[in-house]
Amino acid sequence: MADVICPKCNRTMDTGFIVDVAYGMYLQSSWTPGIPVRRRFIGGVKWKLQDSIPMTTYRCTGCGFIESYATS
C-alpha cells in the first residue's frame, strides 16, 4: 500500500486503530450507519454487529492529525 500523506502538513501518516473497551474486552472501533439509539435500562446504544465496519485510523508523524476510514 502506498504511503498515506497528511492533508494538513504533507508528512507521512502511520496506520493504526482506536481501541474501544467494553466489559473488560479490547475491541477495534467500528462505524455503524444511522443515528445512535440509547438503551434505557442497560445503557449503551442499540446496534447490529453485521452492519458495523471496522475503522482504520491514520496518525500524522508530523502534526499528529488523526483521520479514520471505514472500508469493507
mmCIF file of C-alpha atoms in Angstrom:
data_model
loop_
_atom_site.group_PDB
_atom_site.id
_atom_site.type_symbol
_atom_site.label_atom_id
_atom_site.label_comp_id
_atom_site.label_asym_id
_atom_site.label_seq_id
_atom_site.Cartn_x
_atom_site.Cartn_y
_atom_site.Cartn_z
ATOM 1 C CA MET A 1 0.000 0.000 0.000
ATOM 2 C CA ALA A 2 1.231 3.483 -0.835
ATOM 3 C CA ASP A 3 2.111 5.910 1.940
ATOM 4 C CA VAL A 4 -0.821 7.924 3.248
ATOM 5 C CA ILE A 5 0.002 11.646 3.252
ATOM 6 C CA CYS A 6 -1.358 14.095 5.825
ATOM 7 C CA PRO A 7 -3.791 16.615 4.280
ATOM 8 C CA LYS A 8 -2.687 19.233 6.861
ATOM 9 C CA CYS A 9 1.138 19.213 6.657
ATOM 10 C CA ASN A 10 2.016 16.746 3.850
ATOM 11 C CA ARG A 11 4.021 14.353 6.076
ATOM 12 C CA THR A 12 3.504 10.591 6.117
ATOM 13 C CA MET A 13 0.843 9.017 8.321
ATOM 14 C CA ASP A 14 1.169 5.838 10.409
ATOM 15 C CA THR A 15 -1.559 3.190 10.244
ATOM 16 C CA GLY A 16 -3.304 2.224 13.475
ATOM 17 C CA PHE A 17 -6.677 1.811 15.136
ATOM 18 C CA ILE A 18 -8.670 3.172 18.067
ATOM 19 C CA VAL A 19 -9.426 0.760 20.890
ATOM 20 C CA ASP A 20 -12.887 0.543 22.469
ATOM 21 C CA VAL A 21 -13.146 -1.067 25.897
ATOM 22 C CA ALA A 22 -16.334 -2.956 26.732
ATOM 23 C CA TYR A 23 -16.922 -5.470 29.512
ATOM 24 C CA GLY A 24 -13.172 -5.882 30.008
ATOM 25 C CA MET A 25 -12.528 -6.647 26.325
ATOM 26 C CA TYR A 26 -10.413 -4.517 23.995
ATOM 27 C CA LEU A 27 -12.096 -4.043 20.611
ATOM 28 C CA GLN A 28 -11.380 -2.210 17.374
ATOM 29 C CA SER A 29 -13.700 0.772 16.811
ATOM 30 C CA SER A 30 -16.312 0.314 14.090
ATOM 31 C CA TRP A 31 -18.504 2.592 12.008
ATOM 32 C CA THR A 32 -22.252 1.867 12.094
ATOM 33 C CA PRO A 33 -24.874 3.523 9.851
ATOM 34 C CA GLY A 34 -27.744 5.555 11.270
ATOM 35 C CA ILE A 35 -28.293 7.580 14.419
ATOM 36 C CA PRO A 36 -27.444 6.025 17.796
ATOM 37 C CA VAL A 37 -30.490 4.898 19.774
ATOM 38 C CA ARG A 38 -29.905 4.704 23.527
ATOM 39 C CA ARG A 39 -30.977 1.721 25.553
ATOM 40 C CA ARG A 40 -32.974 2.913 28.556
ATOM 41 C CA PHE A 41 -32.308 0.370 31.238
ATOM 42 C CA ILE A 42 -28.924 -1.194 30.491
ATOM 43 C CA GLY A 43 -27.181 1.823 28.953
ATOM 44 C CA GLY A 44 -25.179 1.990 25.743
ATOM 45 C CA VAL A 45 -26.689 2.095 22.269
ATOM 46 C CA LYS A 46 -28.538 -0.400 20.085
ATOM 47 C CA TRP A 47 -26.547 -1.732 17.126
ATOM 48 C CA LYS A 48 -26.153 -4.766 14.875
ATOM 49 C CA LEU A 49 -22.728 -6.331 14.514
ATOM 50 C CA GLN A 50 -23.383 -7.292 10.886
ATOM 51 C CA ASP A 51 -23.940 -3.598 9.972
ATOM 52 C CA SER A 52 -20.626 -2.429 11.500
ATOM 53 C CA ILE A 53 -17.437 -1.788 9.526
ATOM 54 C CA PRO A 54 -14.074 -1.816 11.369
ATOM 55 C CA MET A 55 -12.231 1.517 11.173
ATOM 56 C CA THR A 56 -8.597 2.075 10.272
ATOM 57 C CA THR A 57 -7.081 5.241 11.707
ATOM 58 C CA TYR A 58 -4.081 7.175 10.424
ATOM 59 C CA ARG A 59 -1.916 9.476 12.571
ATOM 60 C CA CYS A 60 0.393 12.092 11.049
ATOM 61 C CA THR A 61 4.048 11.699 12.061
ATOM 62 C CA GLY A 62 4.447 15.474 11.886
ATOM 63 C CA CYS A 63 1.447 17.316 13.301
ATOM 64 C CA GLY A 64 -0.465 14.444 14.958
ATOM 65 C CA PHE A 65 -3.617 14.892 12.845
ATOM 66 C CA ILE A 66 -5.857 11.800 13.015
ATOM 67 C CA GLU A 67 -8.116 10.576 10.214
ATOM 68 C CA SER A 68 -10.272 7.435 10.301
ATOM 69 C CA TYR A 69 -11.681 5.351 7.448
ATOM 70 C CA ALA A 70 -14.272 2.578 7.464
ATOM 71 C CA THR A 71 -13.626 0.326 4.475
ATOM 72 C CA SER A 72 -15.263 -3.022 3.946
#
